Amino acid sequence: TPDSNLPEGAVCEVVVFAAQVTDNDAPFDNMSADHMFTFTVVSSPQLREIFEIQGSGLVSPYVGLTVITENNTVTALDVDGFFMQTPDARDDGDVNTSNALFVYTGSNPPVQVAVGDDIDVTGEVAEFFESTQIGFGSTIVINSSGNGLPTPITFDDQFPPNDPTVPVCSTDQETAKFECMEGMLIDMPQGFISSAYASFFGANVADLLVRAGSDRAFREPGITHPGGGGPIPTFDGNPELMQVDIDALTLPLATYTAGSEIAIEGILGFDFGEYEIWPKTLTVVNENVLPSVVRQAAADEITVASFNAYRLFNDVADSGIQDEYIATTQEYQTHLAKLSEYLVSSLRAPMIVALQEVENAATLADLVARIQTDSGVNYQFALVEGNDRGGIDVAFLYRDNVSISAITQHGKDTTFDFDGSLLHDRPPLQLSANITAGQLNMDVEVLVVHMRSRGGIDDAADGHRVRLKRLTQANDVAAMIDTIQTDNPGGMVITLGDFNAFQFTDGYVDVMGQIDGTAVQSENTLWSAPLFANNPMVQAVQDLPANEQYSYVYQGSAQALDNAVLNDEALLHYTDMDFARGNADAHIDLDSNVTDGLGLRSSDHDGFVLYLTVPDLDLIFENGFED
C-alpha cells in the first residue's frame, strides 16, 4: 500500500487467496493460497551519471533498477549493442569509477546509433557475466551526432604498470584489476604483439597477447613475483601484458605474427573473467615477416644446428613407452613435410643438426627420407634410445661432408640420489666428427641435451625435487663436458639443445650458469660450486642482441630455452649464431597446415645455427711457422 513505507530495494512476498467467502465468520486460518510471488520495491527512473551507475565496486549499486543517463557519447559499436562514455567535461575525476557502459540492444536495436552520437538512455541496469550494462529494451534518444569522443586512456611503456605492486584501480581489487576502466576508450599508439595466440585451446586461441610501448615482453631473471626474497632476483611477471580479442567488436578475425609492431584504438572489455582490449582498429606498423631464414654460410664455415622437433611421433603403435602418443597418418605426414621445409629452407640444411623430441630411429629414418625426396639433401642420422617415459629422445642428423668417428651416449644409468630414480630422462648424446668445408676440415665434439623442464618448479609438494634434479643434471652435464675435453685435449666442444633453462638464473637454479661456470650462489635457491668457475665457457645466446635472445614464447613472454655452450677452443672458431624464425612467433593454428614450402609452425621452438670458421693451416704457416 502507498503508506507501507517499504524501502527501495526491499524484497516482499505476496500471498493471493482466490477462495470465495460466504460466511463472514468463517476462519481464514484454514484457507490455502492459490498464488504466491515476490517483488522488489523500486523507485521511479532516476537521473544518473555513468560513473554513478558503475560505482567503485565490482557490481553496480543499481543492478535491477531502471535509470536514465543523459548526454553521453557513443564510442564503439558491436553487433548487439554499443558503448557510451561520459564526456570529458563531466568526468568525475575518480580513478576507481569507470565512465563507460555497454548498452545491450540485441540484433534489432530500436534506434540505430553511430559513433559520436550524443544520446540519452533509459533502461534497467544489469551485470552480464560480471560486466555492467544497461539491458535489453532500453529507450534511446539521439540528441546530436558527429560529436568528439572522450579522451582515451593511453597505453604506453608506463601504463599499464610494469610493476605488479602498483594497482591500476585500487589495492584491494586484484581480481578486478581493470574494473575502474571497464568499457572506456583506450589508445595504444605503439605496441608489440608478444604472442600470436593467448592459449593452446579454447575460446582464447585466436586472441593476441600484446605489450604497449617500445618492445615486446621478455622473460627476465628471477623467481616470478612475489619472488624468493633477499638477493634472489624477482621477475615481475610482465603484468603489463594485455589480451586482445580481435573480433570482439566488428573487426574481422585475423591472424598476426608475434614480434610485429602495432597500434590499437579500442575499448577495455571484459569477457570470461578477463579484462581485454577490444579493438576498433588494429594497424600493423611494422610486421615481423615469417619465415625469417638464417644466413648463408661462407665457404670456410661449418654449420652446427639445434632444433626441438616438437613431439615427432609416427603413426605406428609401438610397444612400451614409445606408445605415449600415436599420430594419425595425416598428422604425421604433415609434420614430416613441415620439418623438412623448415630444416632445409629456414635452417639452410646445416651440416650437423642436434634434434630433440624424436620418438625413435624409424621416425628419424622417415624424416631423412622426406628431406631427400623434397629437396635432394642427403642426411644420415644417429639416435640412441633413452629413458623418457613419454618416449622422446635426442638425436643427430649429419650431411655427407661429416665423417663420424663415434656416437656416445652419456649418463643413461646415472641415478638421482634424492630418490634413486634415473637422473637423465633424455641422456645426452655425443657426436665426434670431422667436418669438411671446401678444401678445409675440422674436428668437433658435439653434445646434444634435452634437460628436465621447469614444470612443477614452484610446487609446494614437489618443487624441491624438481629444483634439485635440475641442479644435479646441470652439474652432471658439466662433468660430461669436462670428460670430453680430457679425452680430446685442445678439441672443440659444443654443448647444445633444449636446456629448458634461461640464459640467466630463474632464481631457483641457474642451470646454464652451473654448466658454463657462472652461477652465483646468492642469486639461487639451490647452488653448488660450478665445475668451470675458474674458466667459464660462453653461451652463444648471450652474444645476440637483447631482442633476439629467445626461442620460445610462454604466456606472452619471449624466452631462450634453446642455447649452446662453447668451450675456449670452439669459441676461437665461433663466428655467430642465427635463429630461424617461423615457429615461436607464428600462430598456433598453423600447426596443422602445410605452408607451401615455408614450414611455419613446424615446432613450438625456433631452431638455431652456429657458424664456425675452419682454419686454413696453409695460410697460418705460410710465413715459415711450423707445427
XYZ file of C-alpha atoms in Angstrom:
627
model
C 0.000 0.000 0.000
C 1.181 3.567 -0.521
C 1.636 4.107 3.208
C 3.626 0.917 3.829
C 6.948 2.833 3.804
C 8.806 -0.090 2.210
C 12.354 0.976 1.350
C 13.690 0.901 -2.193
C 15.261 -2.469 -2.864
C 13.130 -4.345 -0.317
C 12.084 -7.840 -1.412
C 8.485 -8.732 -0.441
C 6.438 -11.898 -0.553
C 2.753 -11.695 -1.555
C 0.191 -14.433 -0.964
C -3.058 -14.308 -3.004
C -6.212 -16.109 -1.890
C -8.814 -16.805 -4.565
C -11.392 -18.581 -2.345
C -14.967 -17.276 -2.234
C -16.028 -16.362 1.277
C -19.747 -16.832 2.003
C -19.670 -16.748 5.753
C -18.261 -13.589 7.253
C -17.424 -15.536 10.348
C -15.533 -18.305 8.515
C -11.985 -18.600 9.757
C -9.220 -17.662 7.263
C -6.668 -19.874 9.029
C -7.685 -22.940 7.067
C -7.692 -21.312 3.630
C -4.893 -22.315 1.216
C -3.040 -19.895 -1.005
C -3.765 -20.086 -4.709
C -0.778 -17.951 -5.784
C 2.463 -16.775 -4.264
C 5.054 -14.403 -5.757
C 7.749 -11.979 -4.754
C 8.540 -8.464 -5.895
C 11.250 -5.882 -5.348
C 10.327 -2.340 -4.441
C 11.774 0.082 -6.984
C 11.650 3.808 -7.358
C 10.868 5.738 -10.487
C 13.712 6.011 -13.045
C 16.442 8.245 -11.702
C 18.889 10.547 -13.449
C 22.329 9.003 -13.038
C 25.782 9.604 -14.438
C 27.582 6.579 -15.853
C 30.226 6.682 -13.126
C 27.432 6.510 -10.512
C 25.874 3.518 -12.240
C 29.253 1.768 -12.446
C 30.212 2.612 -8.861
C 33.601 1.849 -7.370
C 32.929 -1.821 -6.634
C 32.774 -4.974 -8.708
C 28.984 -4.761 -9.115
C 26.812 -1.753 -9.893
C 24.769 -0.492 -6.913
C 21.830 -0.070 -9.317
C 21.505 -3.651 -10.567
C 17.823 -4.374 -11.253
C 16.846 -0.704 -11.178
C 15.810 1.466 -14.090
C 17.885 4.583 -14.647
C 18.079 7.493 -17.028
C 21.543 8.600 -18.088
C 21.731 11.630 -20.345
C 24.108 13.306 -22.789
C 26.700 10.584 -23.101
C 28.771 9.876 -26.232
C 28.646 6.688 -28.297
C 32.252 5.450 -28.554
C 32.149 1.971 -30.139
C 29.632 -0.275 -31.884
C 29.096 -4.001 -31.545
C 26.726 -6.337 -33.352
C 24.321 -6.410 -30.407
C 24.808 -3.034 -28.771
C 27.183 -0.162 -28.253
C 29.439 1.511 -25.714
C 28.868 5.017 -24.440
C 31.071 7.200 -22.244
C 30.768 10.371 -20.192
C 32.158 13.436 -21.997
C 35.376 14.833 -20.549
C 33.615 17.906 -19.119
C 31.572 15.723 -16.747
C 34.308 13.259 -15.771
C 34.107 12.714 -12.003
C 37.900 12.545 -11.704
C 37.714 9.360 -9.617
C 40.211 6.768 -10.866
C 38.187 3.996 -9.238
C 34.984 4.509 -11.238
C 34.542 3.793 -14.922
C 32.967 6.447 -17.138
C 31.657 3.956 -19.708
C 28.832 1.452 -20.123
C 27.648 -1.092 -22.641
C 24.066 -0.787 -23.838
C 22.666 -4.128 -24.965
C 20.174 -3.804 -27.820
C 20.090 -7.282 -29.317
C 20.263 -7.850 -33.063
C 17.429 -5.364 -33.792
C 18.152 -2.126 -31.921
C 15.204 0.267 -31.511
C 17.378 3.146 -32.729
C 20.460 2.988 -34.937
C 23.241 4.956 -33.277
C 26.636 5.963 -34.620
C 29.981 6.709 -33.030
C 29.940 10.346 -31.940
C 26.205 10.492 -31.191
C 25.128 12.318 -28.027
C 22.396 10.145 -26.506
C 20.033 9.631 -23.589
C 19.332 6.074 -22.445
C 16.606 4.806 -20.125
C 16.841 1.178 -19.084
C 17.466 -1.431 -16.436
C 20.966 -1.944 -15.060
C 22.290 -5.496 -15.242
C 25.508 -7.431 -14.658
C 26.136 -9.730 -17.616
C 28.853 -12.187 -16.607
C 30.215 -9.536 -14.217
C 30.198 -6.768 -16.842
C 27.898 -3.818 -16.100
C 25.420 -2.888 -18.818
C 22.031 -1.387 -19.494
C 19.930 -4.282 -20.627
C 17.616 -5.115 -23.490
C 14.531 -2.961 -24.033
C 16.144 0.395 -23.308
C 14.779 3.659 -24.626
C 17.386 5.532 -26.683
C 17.155 9.166 -27.742
C 19.731 10.720 -30.087
C 20.318 14.377 -29.233
C 23.046 15.164 -31.774
C 25.637 13.493 -33.996
C 29.258 13.985 -35.021
C 30.488 14.913 -31.562
C 34.102 14.485 -30.486
C 34.928 11.416 -28.425
C 36.107 11.455 -24.812
C 39.870 11.410 -24.324
C 41.075 7.790 -24.396
C 43.363 6.269 -21.788
C 46.840 5.979 -23.279
C 48.604 2.630 -23.115
C 52.394 3.024 -23.379
C 55.648 1.988 -21.693
C 54.395 3.338 -18.348
C 50.783 2.108 -18.436
C 49.522 -0.496 -17.691
C 52.072 -0.592 -14.857
C 55.148 -2.793 -15.300
C 55.325 -3.163 -11.525
C 52.896 -5.800 -10.160
C 52.727 -3.942 -6.820
C 51.284 -0.815 -8.473
C 47.478 -1.095 -8.737
C 45.532 0.092 -11.757
C 42.390 0.773 -9.741
C 42.519 0.064 -6.019
C 44.846 -2.075 -3.958
C 42.121 -4.449 -2.762
C 40.741 -5.485 -6.150
C 43.421 -7.635 -7.747
C 40.748 -9.936 -9.184
C 39.187 -6.903 -10.862
C 42.388 -5.182 -11.935
C 40.789 -3.007 -14.628
C 37.253 -2.668 -13.218
C 37.695 1.102 -12.974
C 38.281 1.269 -16.756
C 35.571 -1.148 -17.878
C 34.220 -0.133 -21.273
C 36.356 3.011 -21.572
C 38.221 4.148 -24.665
C 41.907 3.220 -24.892
C 44.621 4.254 -27.332
C 47.833 2.291 -27.875
C 49.846 4.394 -30.354
C 52.731 1.898 -30.206
C 52.760 -1.683 -29.029
C 54.140 -5.106 -29.870
C 52.475 -8.464 -30.259
C 54.232 -10.634 -27.710
C 52.352 -13.836 -28.525
C 50.354 -14.663 -31.651
C 47.853 -16.618 -29.547
C 46.696 -16.482 -25.940
C 46.109 -20.172 -25.187
C 46.677 -23.610 -26.671
C 42.937 -24.360 -26.803
C 39.537 -22.854 -26.002
C 37.909 -19.533 -26.736
C 41.132 -17.520 -26.420
C 43.244 -19.305 -29.027
C 42.645 -16.554 -31.591
C 43.402 -13.740 -29.126
C 46.731 -11.916 -29.021
C 48.937 -11.007 -26.084
C 50.363 -7.525 -26.533
C 52.600 -5.131 -24.670
C 52.134 -1.386 -25.053
C 55.260 0.629 -25.688
C 58.590 0.231 -27.412
C 59.278 -3.525 -27.252
C 57.680 -6.934 -26.799
C 57.669 -8.678 -23.422
C 60.673 -10.805 -22.466
C 61.378 -13.198 -19.623
C 63.753 -11.648 -17.110
C 65.922 -13.174 -14.352
C 64.474 -14.404 -11.086
C 61.501 -16.007 -9.388
C 58.157 -14.682 -10.544
C 56.614 -12.038 -8.266
C 56.416 -12.004 -5.283
C 59.824 -13.655 -5.661
C 62.075 -15.509 -3.294
C 63.304 -12.678 -1.114
C 66.771 -11.457 -0.234
C 69.331 -11.120 -3.035
C 67.496 -13.623 -5.265
C 66.212 -11.617 -8.258
C 62.473 -11.216 -8.794
C 60.817 -11.427 -12.199
C 57.852 -9.047 -12.303
C 55.820 -11.454 -14.458
C 55.220 -8.798 -17.131
C 51.896 -7.647 -15.632
C 51.579 -5.061 -18.420
C 50.734 -7.780 -20.962
C 47.177 -7.405 -22.254
C 44.944 -9.822 -24.118
C 43.412 -8.567 -27.384
C 40.154 -10.126 -28.589
C 40.436 -9.200 -32.252
C 36.800 -9.719 -33.277
C 35.082 -8.788 -30.002
C 33.536 -5.757 -31.732
C 33.209 -5.569 -35.504
C 36.750 -6.257 -36.790
C 37.102 -9.496 -38.789
C 39.075 -12.313 -37.188
C 42.641 -12.449 -38.471
C 45.978 -13.999 -37.529
C 49.013 -11.886 -36.751
C 52.693 -12.549 -36.113
C 54.344 -12.094 -32.741
C 57.108 -9.516 -32.757
C 55.097 -7.197 -35.022
C 54.753 -3.545 -34.064
C 51.116 -2.448 -33.941
C 48.799 0.411 -32.996
C 45.340 -0.112 -31.484
C 42.322 2.049 -30.781
C 39.536 0.376 -28.886
C 37.794 -0.119 -25.583
C 38.625 -2.066 -22.430
C 36.253 -5.025 -22.401
C 35.553 -7.886 -20.021
C 34.794 -11.453 -21.071
C 35.057 -14.889 -19.474
C 36.550 -13.416 -16.319
C 39.291 -11.463 -18.112
C 39.830 -7.821 -18.984
C 40.743 -7.493 -22.647
C 41.370 -4.895 -25.306
C 38.544 -4.912 -27.837
C 39.951 -3.109 -30.876
C 38.016 -0.730 -33.095
C 41.123 -0.527 -35.274
C 44.301 -2.607 -35.279
C 47.105 -1.361 -37.529
C 50.287 -3.310 -38.223
C 53.020 -0.656 -38.261
C 55.991 -2.972 -38.794
C 55.292 -6.629 -39.472
C 57.581 -9.406 -38.306
C 57.610 -11.260 -41.606
C 57.854 -15.051 -41.347
C 59.723 -17.132 -42.111
C 62.967 -15.376 -41.305
C 65.717 -17.694 -42.505
C 69.274 -17.939 -41.238
C 72.127 -16.514 -43.295
C 74.046 -18.468 -45.878
C 77.294 -19.980 -44.595
C 80.566 -18.830 -46.080
C 82.775 -21.302 -47.940
C 85.128 -21.663 -44.965
C 82.352 -22.068 -42.340
C 80.797 -25.154 -40.863
C 77.225 -25.094 -39.555
C 76.002 -26.856 -36.425
C 72.323 -26.506 -35.535
C 69.870 -27.396 -32.787
C 66.131 -27.883 -33.151
C 63.324 -29.199 -30.944
C 61.161 -31.194 -33.370
C 58.041 -30.904 -31.164
C 56.947 -34.435 -30.321
C 57.846 -36.072 -33.604
C 55.847 -39.282 -33.185
C 54.918 -41.544 -36.062
C 51.611 -43.285 -36.811
C 52.777 -46.727 -35.660
C 51.543 -48.301 -32.416
C 54.876 -49.287 -30.897
C 55.198 -51.258 -27.692
C 56.391 -49.879 -24.377
C 56.958 -46.245 -23.527
C 57.240 -45.322 -27.202
C 53.448 -45.648 -27.414
C 52.877 -42.467 -25.361
C 51.419 -40.795 -28.437
C 50.352 -42.127 -31.828
C 49.856 -39.583 -34.585
C 47.307 -40.073 -37.327
C 48.820 -40.686 -40.737
C 47.783 -37.213 -41.903
C 49.222 -35.559 -38.803
C 52.470 -37.460 -39.209
C 52.895 -36.701 -42.894
C 52.089 -33.026 -42.315
C 54.631 -32.851 -39.511
C 57.317 -34.501 -41.640
C 56.590 -32.112 -44.526
C 56.812 -29.046 -42.309
C 60.022 -30.229 -40.607
C 61.579 -30.943 -43.997
C 60.689 -27.441 -45.195
C 61.998 -25.801 -42.027
C 65.276 -27.719 -41.859
C 66.181 -27.135 -45.495
C 64.632 -23.750 -46.279
C 64.796 -21.896 -42.952
C 67.864 -23.507 -41.327
C 69.540 -23.958 -44.748
C 70.308 -27.664 -44.285
C 73.038 -27.431 -41.603
C 75.920 -29.872 -41.699
C 75.004 -31.189 -38.239
C 71.568 -30.908 -36.635
C 71.081 -31.813 -32.975
C 67.421 -32.809 -32.575
C 65.194 -33.127 -29.533
C 61.765 -34.764 -29.076
C 62.129 -37.559 -31.628
C 60.308 -40.829 -30.997
C 62.681 -43.419 -32.413
C 65.065 -44.378 -35.228
C 62.221 -45.404 -37.549
C 60.669 -41.944 -37.230
C 64.020 -40.312 -37.874
C 64.518 -42.500 -40.959
C 61.168 -41.252 -42.286
C 62.269 -37.644 -41.769
C 65.570 -38.227 -43.576
C 63.703 -39.857 -46.475
C 61.236 -36.965 -46.657
C 64.048 -34.389 -46.744
C 65.785 -36.280 -49.541
C 62.550 -36.525 -51.563
C 61.622 -32.868 -51.057
C 64.986 -31.230 -51.642
C 67.586 -33.789 -52.636
C 69.540 -33.044 -49.445
C 71.019 -36.231 -48.033
C 71.228 -36.740 -44.272
C 72.296 -39.674 -42.170
C 71.145 -39.992 -38.573
C 72.097 -41.265 -35.148
C 69.703 -41.982 -32.258
C 70.193 -43.997 -29.081
C 67.096 -44.769 -27.015
C 66.929 -43.086 -23.634
C 64.758 -43.228 -20.521
C 61.956 -40.760 -21.202
C 58.597 -42.172 -20.100
C 56.955 -40.146 -22.837
C 59.097 -41.866 -25.445
C 61.118 -38.936 -26.789
C 64.854 -38.950 -27.447
C 67.712 -36.719 -28.611
C 69.348 -37.449 -31.949
C 71.621 -36.172 -34.729
C 71.285 -35.585 -38.434
C 74.515 -35.094 -40.384
C 75.435 -34.374 -44.004
C 77.789 -36.259 -46.319
C 80.682 -33.915 -45.539
C 80.599 -35.029 -41.890
C 82.732 -38.040 -41.021
C 81.648 -39.662 -37.740
C 84.223 -41.377 -35.566
C 81.937 -42.111 -32.589
C 78.420 -41.696 -31.202
C 78.434 -41.894 -27.398
C 75.501 -41.767 -25.001
C 76.242 -40.341 -21.554
C 74.522 -40.862 -18.210
C 71.794 -43.315 -19.184
C 72.187 -45.322 -15.981
C 73.118 -42.443 -13.667
C 70.794 -42.301 -10.673
C 69.353 -39.332 -8.821
C 70.441 -39.687 -5.196
C 67.341 -37.895 -3.932
C 65.000 -40.786 -4.730
C 67.069 -43.387 -6.605
C 65.366 -42.672 -9.946
C 67.264 -42.269 -13.195
C 68.743 -38.786 -13.435
C 68.536 -38.240 -17.200
C 65.213 -38.820 -18.926
C 66.850 -37.914 -22.243
C 70.517 -38.882 -21.753
C 72.918 -36.537 -23.602
C 74.353 -37.860 -26.856
C 77.857 -37.057 -28.088
C 78.859 -36.902 -31.754
C 82.593 -36.986 -32.564
C 83.198 -35.832 -36.116
C 85.482 -34.343 -38.706
C 83.727 -31.800 -40.935
C 84.888 -30.741 -44.377
C 84.213 -27.245 -45.736
C 85.582 -26.887 -49.250
C 89.225 -27.905 -49.102
C 89.362 -27.456 -45.325
C 88.284 -29.660 -42.445
C 87.976 -29.515 -38.684
C 87.354 -31.895 -35.775
C 84.483 -31.158 -33.395
C 82.781 -32.763 -30.417
C 79.029 -32.015 -30.201
C 76.917 -32.914 -27.147
C 73.119 -32.640 -27.501
C 70.980 -32.237 -24.372
C 67.285 -32.012 -23.565
C 67.065 -31.278 -19.879
C 64.309 -31.541 -17.275
C 61.586 -28.919 -17.740
C 60.627 -26.254 -15.208
C 57.227 -27.858 -14.724
C 56.383 -28.017 -11.007
C 59.400 -25.955 -10.024
C 57.386 -23.890 -7.549
C 55.041 -26.665 -6.458
C 54.646 -26.843 -2.692
C 54.921 -30.624 -2.566
C 57.247 -31.487 -5.454
C 59.153 -28.259 -6.086
C 62.257 -29.167 -4.103
C 62.719 -32.436 -6.009
C 62.309 -30.643 -9.356
C 64.805 -27.953 -8.425
C 67.333 -30.447 -7.064
C 67.038 -32.624 -10.170
C 67.691 -29.647 -12.422
C 70.764 -28.706 -10.375
C 72.061 -32.280 -10.356
C 71.506 -32.685 -14.097
C 73.306 -29.416 -14.849
C 76.323 -30.420 -12.771
C 76.393 -33.845 -14.403
C 76.356 -32.293 -17.886
C 79.269 -30.067 -16.842
C 81.135 -33.200 -15.745
C 80.417 -34.806 -19.136
C 81.913 -31.763 -20.889
C 84.966 -31.987 -18.672
C 85.404 -35.666 -19.567
C 85.044 -34.932 -23.289
C 87.682 -32.206 -23.030
C 90.023 -34.514 -21.138
C 89.595 -37.200 -23.793
C 90.102 -34.655 -26.587
C 92.786 -32.225 -25.383
C 92.701 -28.981 -27.302
C 89.485 -30.013 -29.080
C 86.363 -28.007 -29.763
C 83.383 -28.982 -27.580
C 79.909 -27.609 -28.313
C 77.036 -28.450 -25.965
C 73.662 -27.503 -27.394
C 69.973 -28.327 -27.338
C 66.835 -27.580 -25.363
C 68.168 -26.776 -21.903
C 64.695 -25.842 -20.595
C 66.535 -23.008 -18.885
C 67.055 -19.319 -19.453
C 70.403 -17.709 -20.236
C 70.276 -16.369 -16.667
C 69.049 -17.691 -13.345
C 65.366 -18.292 -12.725
C 66.097 -17.724 -9.028
C 65.662 -21.385 -8.185
C 68.586 -22.961 -10.087
C 70.853 -21.313 -12.647
C 71.059 -24.338 -14.945
C 73.077 -22.579 -17.644
C 75.347 -20.978 -15.052
C 76.035 -24.319 -13.382
C 77.077 -25.710 -16.766
C 79.126 -22.805 -18.086
C 80.665 -21.923 -14.688
C 78.997 -18.549 -13.985
C 76.281 -19.435 -11.423
C 76.213 -17.132 -8.356
C 75.271 -18.660 -5.004
C 73.384 -15.629 -3.614
C 71.077 -15.480 -6.645
C 69.759 -19.033 -6.362
C 67.695 -21.142 -4.001
C 69.924 -24.121 -4.831
C 73.560 -23.875 -5.884
C 76.830 -25.713 -5.798
C 80.266 -24.534 -6.851
C 80.333 -24.779 -10.683
C 82.926 -27.072 -12.177
C 84.120 -24.412 -14.641
C 84.054 -21.463 -12.225
C 87.760 -20.730 -12.813
C 87.478 -20.978 -16.599
C 83.882 -20.220 -17.636
C 82.577 -21.186 -21.039
C 80.412 -18.974 -23.257
C 76.697 -19.116 -24.021
C 76.049 -18.338 -27.676
C 72.618 -16.767 -26.982
C 74.224 -14.030 -24.906
C 76.162 -12.914 -27.979
C 72.905 -11.910 -29.708
C 71.141 -8.522 -29.429
C 68.767 -8.472 -26.455
C 65.642 -8.539 -28.633
C 66.870 -11.697 -30.392
C 67.547 -13.716 -27.253
C 64.534 -16.017 -27.430
C 63.483 -19.339 -28.943
C 60.096 -19.889 -27.308
C 57.116 -17.854 -26.083
C 55.337 -18.733 -22.834
C 52.320 -16.765 -21.580
C 53.383 -13.853 -23.747
C 56.997 -13.650 -22.556
C 59.688 -14.423 -25.136
C 62.456 -16.545 -23.628
C 65.541 -18.533 -24.551
C 65.239 -22.248 -23.799
C 67.442 -23.372 -26.700
C 71.099 -22.472 -26.430
C 74.695 -23.544 -26.982
C 77.711 -23.545 -24.672
C 81.154 -23.253 -26.261
C 84.480 -24.130 -24.690
C 87.527 -21.929 -25.347
C 88.653 -23.912 -28.396
C 85.195 -23.718 -30.008
C 85.000 -20.009 -29.211
C 88.205 -19.404 -31.212
C 86.393 -20.553 -34.356
C 82.916 -19.247 -33.487
C 81.545 -16.589 -35.848
C 77.928 -16.082 -34.829
C 74.537 -17.618 -34.025
C 71.320 -17.183 -36.020
C 67.753 -18.243 -35.222
C 65.364 -19.258 -37.992
C 62.108 -17.513 -37.063
C 58.863 -19.158 -38.047
C 57.692 -21.200 -35.076
C 57.652 -19.355 -31.757
C 56.164 -16.211 -33.351
C 53.665 -17.993 -35.603
C 50.013 -18.604 -34.800
C 49.209 -21.992 -33.297
C 46.583 -22.661 -35.990
C 49.460 -23.201 -38.426
C 50.380 -26.410 -36.571
C 48.198 -28.482 -38.856
C 48.713 -26.558 -42.109
C 51.220 -27.367 -44.830
C 52.554 -23.958 -45.745
C 53.745 -24.028 -49.358
C 57.395 -24.591 -48.625
C 57.630 -22.232 -45.640
C 57.500 -24.764 -42.794
C 55.743 -22.298 -40.476
C 54.903 -23.668 -37.017
C 56.731 -26.931 -37.627
C 57.500 -26.761 -33.894
C 56.819 -24.553 -30.889
C 60.560 -23.731 -30.696
C 62.749 -21.798 -33.104
C 65.872 -23.633 -34.187
C 69.292 -22.016 -34.483
C 72.537 -22.407 -36.414
C 76.061 -21.871 -35.119
C 78.691 -20.765 -37.638
C 82.323 -21.723 -37.058
C 85.238 -20.810 -39.308
C 87.546 -23.609 -40.387
C 91.210 -22.525 -40.102
C 93.333 -22.623 -43.250
C 96.574 -24.096 -41.893
C 98.463 -23.308 -45.107
C 97.789 -19.604 -44.555
C 98.651 -19.821 -40.878
C 102.065 -21.360 -41.542
C 102.927 -19.733 -44.843
C 105.231 -17.255 -43.096
C 107.568 -20.003 -42.035
C 105.954 -21.210 -38.803
C 105.998 -24.927 -38.180
C 103.734 -27.281 -36.216
